[in-house]
PDB file of C-alpha atoms and ligand atoms in Angstrom:
ATOM      1  CA  UNK A   1       0.000   0.000   0.000  1.00  0.00           C
ATOM      2  CA  UNK A   2       1.259   3.443  -0.936  1.00  0.00           C
ATOM      3  CA  UNK A   3       0.143   6.750   0.561  1.00  0.00           C
ATOM      4  CA  UNK A   4       1.146  10.245  -0.506  1.00  0.00           C
ATOM      5  CA  UNK A   5       1.178  12.912   2.212  1.00  0.00           C
ATOM      6  CA  UNK A   6       0.944  16.505   1.001  1.00  0.00           C
ATOM      7  CA  UNK A   7       1.609  19.467   3.245  1.00  0.00           C
ATOM      8  CA  UNK A   8       0.719  22.934   2.020  1.00  0.00           C
ATOM      9  CA  UNK A   9       2.057  26.420   2.611  1.00  0.00           C
ATOM     10  CA  UNK A  10       3.933  27.344   5.777  1.00  0.00           C
ATOM     11  CA  UNK A  11       3.895  23.839   7.207  1.00  0.00           C
ATOM     12  CA  UNK A  12       7.663  23.759   6.705  1.00  0.00           C
ATOM     13  CA  UNK A  13       7.677  26.482   9.373  1.00  0.00           C
ATOM     14  CA  UNK A  14       6.329  24.232  12.130  1.00  0.00           C
ATOM     15  CA  UNK A  15       8.210  24.924  15.352  1.00  0.00           C
ATOM     16  CA  UNK A  16       8.792  28.519  14.205  1.00  0.00           C
ATOM     17  CA  UNK A  17       5.296  29.746  13.293  1.00  0.00           C
ATOM     18  CA  UNK A  18       2.614  30.456  15.940  1.00  0.00           C
ATOM     19  CA  UNK A  19       3.992  27.996  18.477  1.00  0.00           C
ATOM     20  CA  UNK A  20       1.011  28.649  20.753  1.00  0.00           C
ATOM     21  CA  UNK A  21      -1.200  27.107  18.058  1.00  0.00           C
ATOM     22  CA  UNK A  22       1.033  24.554  16.324  1.00  0.00           C
ATOM     23  CA  UNK A  23       3.501  23.666  19.081  1.00  0.00           C
ATOM     24  CA  UNK A  24       7.288  23.652  19.197  1.00  0.00           C
ATOM     25  CA  UNK A  25       7.938  20.471  17.214  1.00  0.00           C
ATOM     26  CA  UNK A  26       9.453  21.157  13.806  1.00  0.00           C
ATOM     27  CA  UNK A  27       8.455  19.943  10.340  1.00  0.00           C
ATOM     28  CA  UNK A  28      11.138  17.240  10.359  1.00  0.00           C
ATOM     29  CA  UNK A  29       9.584  15.808  13.527  1.00  0.00           C
ATOM     30  CA  UNK A  30       6.212  15.669  11.791  1.00  0.00           C
ATOM     31  CA  UNK A  31       7.778  13.831   8.851  1.00  0.00           C
ATOM     32  CA  UNK A  32       9.548  11.343  11.181  1.00  0.00           C
ATOM     33  CA  UNK A  33       6.348  10.641  13.071  1.00  0.00           C
ATOM     34  CA  UNK A  34       4.524   9.941   9.783  1.00  0.00           C
ATOM     35  CA  UNK A  35       7.333   7.660   8.563  1.00  0.00           C
ATOM     36  CA  UNK A  36       7.508   5.812  11.875  1.00  0.00           C
ATOM     37  CA  UNK A  37       3.781   5.107  11.836  1.00  0.00           C
ATOM     38  CA  UNK A  38       3.935   4.063   8.163  1.00  0.00           C
ATOM     39  CA  UNK A  39       6.732   1.624   8.915  1.00  0.00           C
ATOM     40  CA  UNK A  40       4.740   0.084  11.784  1.00  0.00           C
ATOM     41  CA  UNK A  41       1.742  -0.293   9.475  1.00  0.00           C
ATOM     42  CA  UNK A  42       3.859  -1.596   6.602  1.00  0.00           C
ATOM     43  CA  UNK A  43       2.800   1.286   4.381  1.00  0.00           C
ATOM     44  CA  UNK A  44       5.026   2.951   1.809  1.00  0.00           C
ATOM     45  CA  UNK A  45       4.765   6.691   2.337  1.00  0.00           C
ATOM     46  CA  UNK A  46       5.996   9.701   0.358  1.00  0.00           C
ATOM     47  CA  UNK A  47       5.823  13.000   2.221  1.00  0.00           C
ATOM     48  CA  UNK A  48       5.958  16.368   0.433  1.00  0.00           C
ATOM     49  CA  UNK A  49       5.663  19.986   1.486  1.00  0.00           C
ATOM     50  CA  UNK A  50       5.004  22.738  -1.070  1.00  0.00           C
ATOM     51  CA  UNK A  51       4.215  26.402  -0.582  1.00  0.00           C
ATOM     52  CA  UNK A  52       2.537  26.846  -3.936  1.00  0.00           C
ATOM     53  CA  UNK A  53      -0.868  25.714  -5.090  1.00  0.00           C
ATOM     54  CA  UNK A  54       0.239  24.590  -8.557  1.00  0.00           C
ATOM     55  CA  UNK A  55       2.916  22.292  -7.188  1.00  0.00           C
ATOM     56  CA  UNK A  56       0.400  20.682  -4.830  1.00  0.00           C
ATOM     57  CA  UNK A  57      -1.912  20.114  -7.802  1.00  0.00           C
ATOM     58  CA  UNK A  58       0.952  18.553  -9.778  1.00  0.00           C
ATOM     59  CA  UNK A  59       1.600  16.161  -6.872  1.00  0.00           C
ATOM     60  CA  UNK A  60      -2.084  15.182  -6.662  1.00  0.00           C
ATOM     61  CA  UNK A  61      -2.078  14.391 -10.386  1.00  0.00           C
ATOM     62  CA  UNK A  62       1.204  12.488 -10.028  1.00  0.00           C
ATOM     63  CA  UNK A  63      -0.328  10.392  -7.222  1.00  0.00           C
ATOM     64  CA  UNK A  64      -3.021   9.379  -9.729  1.00  0.00           C
ATOM     65  CA  UNK A  65      -0.496   8.379 -12.405  1.00  0.00           C
ATOM     66  CA  UNK A  66       1.529   6.486  -9.784  1.00  0.00           C
ATOM     67  CA  UNK A  67      -1.627   4.633  -8.660  1.00  0.00           C
ATOM     68  CA  UNK A  68      -1.247   5.632  -5.010  1.00  0.00           C
ATOM     69  CA  UNK A  69      -3.818   4.063  -2.687  1.00  0.00           C
ATOM     70  CA  UNK A  70      -4.463   7.244  -0.757  1.00  0.00           C
ATOM     71  CA  UNK A  71      -3.686  10.902  -0.249  1.00  0.00           C
ATOM     72  CA  UNK A  72      -3.430  12.654   3.088  1.00  0.00           C
ATOM     73  CA  UNK A  73      -3.497  16.395   2.545  1.00  0.00           C
ATOM     74  CA  UNK A  74      -3.044  19.332   4.866  1.00  0.00           C
ATOM     75  CA  UNK A  75      -3.726  22.169   2.432  1.00  0.00           C
ATOM     76  CA  UNK A  76      -2.802  24.831   5.017  1.00  0.00           C
ATOM     77  CA  UNK A  77      -4.524  28.149   4.258  1.00  0.00           C
ATOM     78  CA  UNK A  78      -5.486  26.885   0.772  1.00  0.00           C
ATOM     79  CA  UNK A  79      -8.094  24.834   2.647  1.00  0.00           C
ATOM     80  CA  UNK A  80     -10.191  27.938   3.008  1.00  0.00           C
ATOM     81  CA  UNK A  81     -10.225  29.255  -0.560  1.00  0.00           C
ATOM     82  CA  UNK A  82      -8.565  27.056  -3.178  1.00  0.00           C
ATOM     83  CA  UNK A  83     -11.184  25.810  -5.628  1.00  0.00           C
ATOM     84  CA  UNK A  84      -8.267  24.680  -7.798  1.00  0.00           C
ATOM     85  CA  UNK A  85      -7.132  22.255  -5.083  1.00  0.00           C
ATOM     86  CA  UNK A  86     -10.742  21.151  -4.581  1.00  0.00           C
ATOM     87  CA  UNK A  87     -10.997  20.352  -8.294  1.00  0.00           C
ATOM     88  CA  UNK A  88      -7.653  18.520  -8.333  1.00  0.00           C
ATOM     89  CA  UNK A  89      -8.747  16.356  -5.385  1.00  0.00           C
ATOM     90  CA  UNK A  90     -12.151  15.749  -6.985  1.00  0.00           C
ATOM     91  CA  UNK A  91     -10.383  14.574 -10.170  1.00  0.00           C
ATOM     92  CA  UNK A  92      -8.664  11.602  -8.543  1.00  0.00           C
ATOM     93  CA  UNK A  93     -10.405   8.533  -7.199  1.00  0.00           C
ATOM     94  CA  UNK A  94      -8.167   7.149  -4.449  1.00  0.00           C
ATOM     95  CA  UNK A  95      -9.082   7.640  -0.759  1.00  0.00           C
ATOM     96  CA  UNK A  96      -8.361  11.215   0.312  1.00  0.00           C
ATOM     97  CA  UNK A  97      -8.290  12.474   3.884  1.00  0.00           C
ATOM     98  CA  UNK A  98      -7.882  16.146   4.785  1.00  0.00           C
ATOM     99  CA  UNK A  99      -5.967  16.747   7.993  1.00  0.00           C
ATOM    100  CA  UNK A 100      -5.241  19.744  10.188  1.00  0.00           C
ATOM    101  CA  UNK A 101      -2.968  20.040  13.162  1.00  0.00           C
ATOM    102  CA  UNK A 102      -5.158  22.650  14.835  1.00  0.00           C
ATOM    103  CA  UNK A 103      -8.898  22.553  15.377  1.00  0.00           C
ATOM    104  CA  UNK A 104      -9.880  24.898  12.540  1.00  0.00           C
ATOM    105  CA  UNK A 105     -13.463  24.985  13.855  1.00  0.00           C
ATOM    106  CA  UNK A 106     -12.317  26.545  17.130  1.00  0.00           C
ATOM    107  CA  UNK A 107     -10.289  29.333  15.476  1.00  0.00           C
ATOM    108  CA  UNK A 108     -10.998  32.462  13.393  1.00  0.00           C
ATOM    109  CA  UNK A 109     -14.241  32.381  11.365  1.00  0.00           C
ATOM    110  CA  UNK A 110     -12.400  32.236   8.008  1.00  0.00           C
ATOM    111  CA  UNK A 111     -10.890  28.890   9.066  1.00  0.00           C
ATOM    112  CA  UNK A 112     -14.278  27.307   9.776  1.00  0.00           C
ATOM    113  CA  UNK A 113     -14.868  26.814   6.058  1.00  0.00           C
ATOM    114  CA  UNK A 114     -12.982  24.157   4.099  1.00  0.00           C
ATOM    115  CA  UNK A 115     -13.558  24.269   0.352  1.00  0.00           C
ATOM    116  CA  UNK A 116     -11.336  21.207  -0.095  1.00  0.00           C
ATOM    117  CA  UNK A 117     -12.935  18.797   2.411  1.00  0.00           C
ATOM    118  CA  UNK A 118     -15.951  18.122   0.188  1.00  0.00           C
ATOM    119  CA  UNK A 119     -13.567  16.586  -2.374  1.00  0.00           C
ATOM    120  CA  UNK A 120     -12.151  14.259   0.306  1.00  0.00           C
ATOM    121  CA  UNK A 121     -13.521  11.162   2.018  1.00  0.00           C
ATOM    122  CA  UNK A 122     -13.060  12.634   5.468  1.00  0.00           C
ATOM    123  CA  UNK A 123     -11.460  15.354   7.555  1.00  0.00           C
ATOM    124  CA  UNK A 124      -9.492  15.023  10.797  1.00  0.00           C
ATOM    125  CA  UNK A 125      -8.635  18.241  12.636  1.00  0.00           C
ATOM    126  CA  UNK A 126      -7.254  19.370  15.951  1.00  0.00           C
ATOM    127  CA  UNK A 127      -5.177  16.383  17.002  1.00  0.00           C
ATOM    128  CA  UNK A 128      -1.694  17.571  16.083  1.00  0.00           C
ATOM    129  CA  UNK A 129       0.555  14.879  14.603  1.00  0.00           C
ATOM    130  CA  UNK A 130      -2.071  12.288  15.560  1.00  0.00           C
ATOM    131  CA  UNK A 131      -4.355  13.710  12.821  1.00  0.00           C
ATOM    132  CA  UNK A 132      -1.967  12.268  10.208  1.00  0.00           C
ATOM    133  CA  UNK A 133      -1.635   8.916  11.971  1.00  0.00           C
ATOM    134  CA  UNK A 134      -5.386   8.487  12.214  1.00  0.00           C
ATOM    135  CA  UNK A 135      -5.678   9.402   8.537  1.00  0.00           C
ATOM    136  CA  UNK A 136      -3.273   6.540   7.698  1.00  0.00           C
ATOM    137  CA  UNK A 137      -5.457   4.158   9.700  1.00  0.00           C
ATOM    138  CA  UNK A 138      -8.538   5.433   7.856  1.00  0.00           C
ATOM    139  CA  UNK A 139      -6.981   4.853   4.423  1.00  0.00           C
ATOM    140  CA  UNK A 140      -5.760   1.391   5.448  1.00  0.00           C
ATOM    141  CA  UNK A 141      -9.219   0.545   6.756  1.00  0.00           C
ATOM    142  CA  UNK A 142     -10.957   1.759   3.582  1.00  0.00           C
ATOM    143  CA  UNK A 143      -8.545  -0.138   1.349  1.00  0.00           C
ATOM    144  CA  UNK A 144      -8.935  -3.399   3.295  1.00  0.00           C
ATOM    145  CA  UNK A 145     -12.709  -2.914   3.060  1.00  0.00           C
ATOM    146  CA  UNK A 146     -12.366  -2.775  -0.717  1.00  0.00           C
ATOM    147  CA  UNK A 147     -10.339  -5.985  -0.693  1.00  0.00           C
ATOM    148  CA  UNK A 148     -13.108  -7.724   1.331  1.00  0.00           C
ATOM    149  CA  UNK A 149     -15.929  -6.704  -0.997  1.00  0.00           C
TER     150      UNK A 149
HETATM  151  C1  DQA B   1      -3.737  24.272   9.267  1.00  0.00           C
HETATM  152  C2  DQA B   1      -4.895  25.218   9.576  1.00  0.00           C
HETATM  153  C3  DQA B   1      -4.990  26.316   8.517  1.00  0.00           C
HETATM  154  O1  DQA B   1      -6.049  27.207   8.827  1.00  0.00           O
HETATM  155  C4  DQA B   1      -3.694  27.108   8.472  1.00  0.00           C
HETATM  156  O2  DQA B   1      -3.753  28.079   7.452  1.00  0.00           O
HETATM  157  C5  DQA B   1      -2.491  26.248   8.351  1.00  0.00           C
HETATM  158  C6  DQA B   1      -2.424  25.011   9.120  1.00  0.00           C
HETATM  159  C7  DQA B   1      -3.552  23.216  10.384  1.00  0.00           C
HETATM  160  O3  DQA B   1      -2.885  22.233  10.136  1.00  0.00           O
HETATM  161  O4  DQA B   1      -4.051  23.397  11.493  1.00  0.00           O
HETATM  162  O5  DQA B   1      -1.525  26.586   7.663  1.00  0.00           O
HETATM  163  O6  DQA B   1      -4.016  23.581   8.064  1.00  0.00           O
END
């Protein structure tokens, strides 16, 4: 099983940006925690971070060509206004889970809306690094369900 993890703008600044919201752990720690969990679950994982919308779209399309089983995406602020990312996610048929480190529903009003979540199978928000780990479990579960049916 292969999962592609996509992190959007400013997530490379974890540990530097708004530590009261996102904590003091850096981006590399997030990547290690994802890889550690993937190894335990025997999942092949590719983790990317891009600050630009177009590059995230290219990676979504690449995941399709590469026949990835799932995408975990934290679109960062693009969550709240990128119809282009919505359309890219809607174009591909693998399992897609949107994740957020913070609880976007408990923050400023502009963060309460996700225009990308409706193109995904589910959304997990507010659990820090655990959001990504639970998303891996969700994709694994959905894929094993497919194998059973
Ligand atoms: C975020 C929440 C977004 O509102 C914000 O713009 C981010 C990070 C999160 O993981 O909590 O960049 O996606």
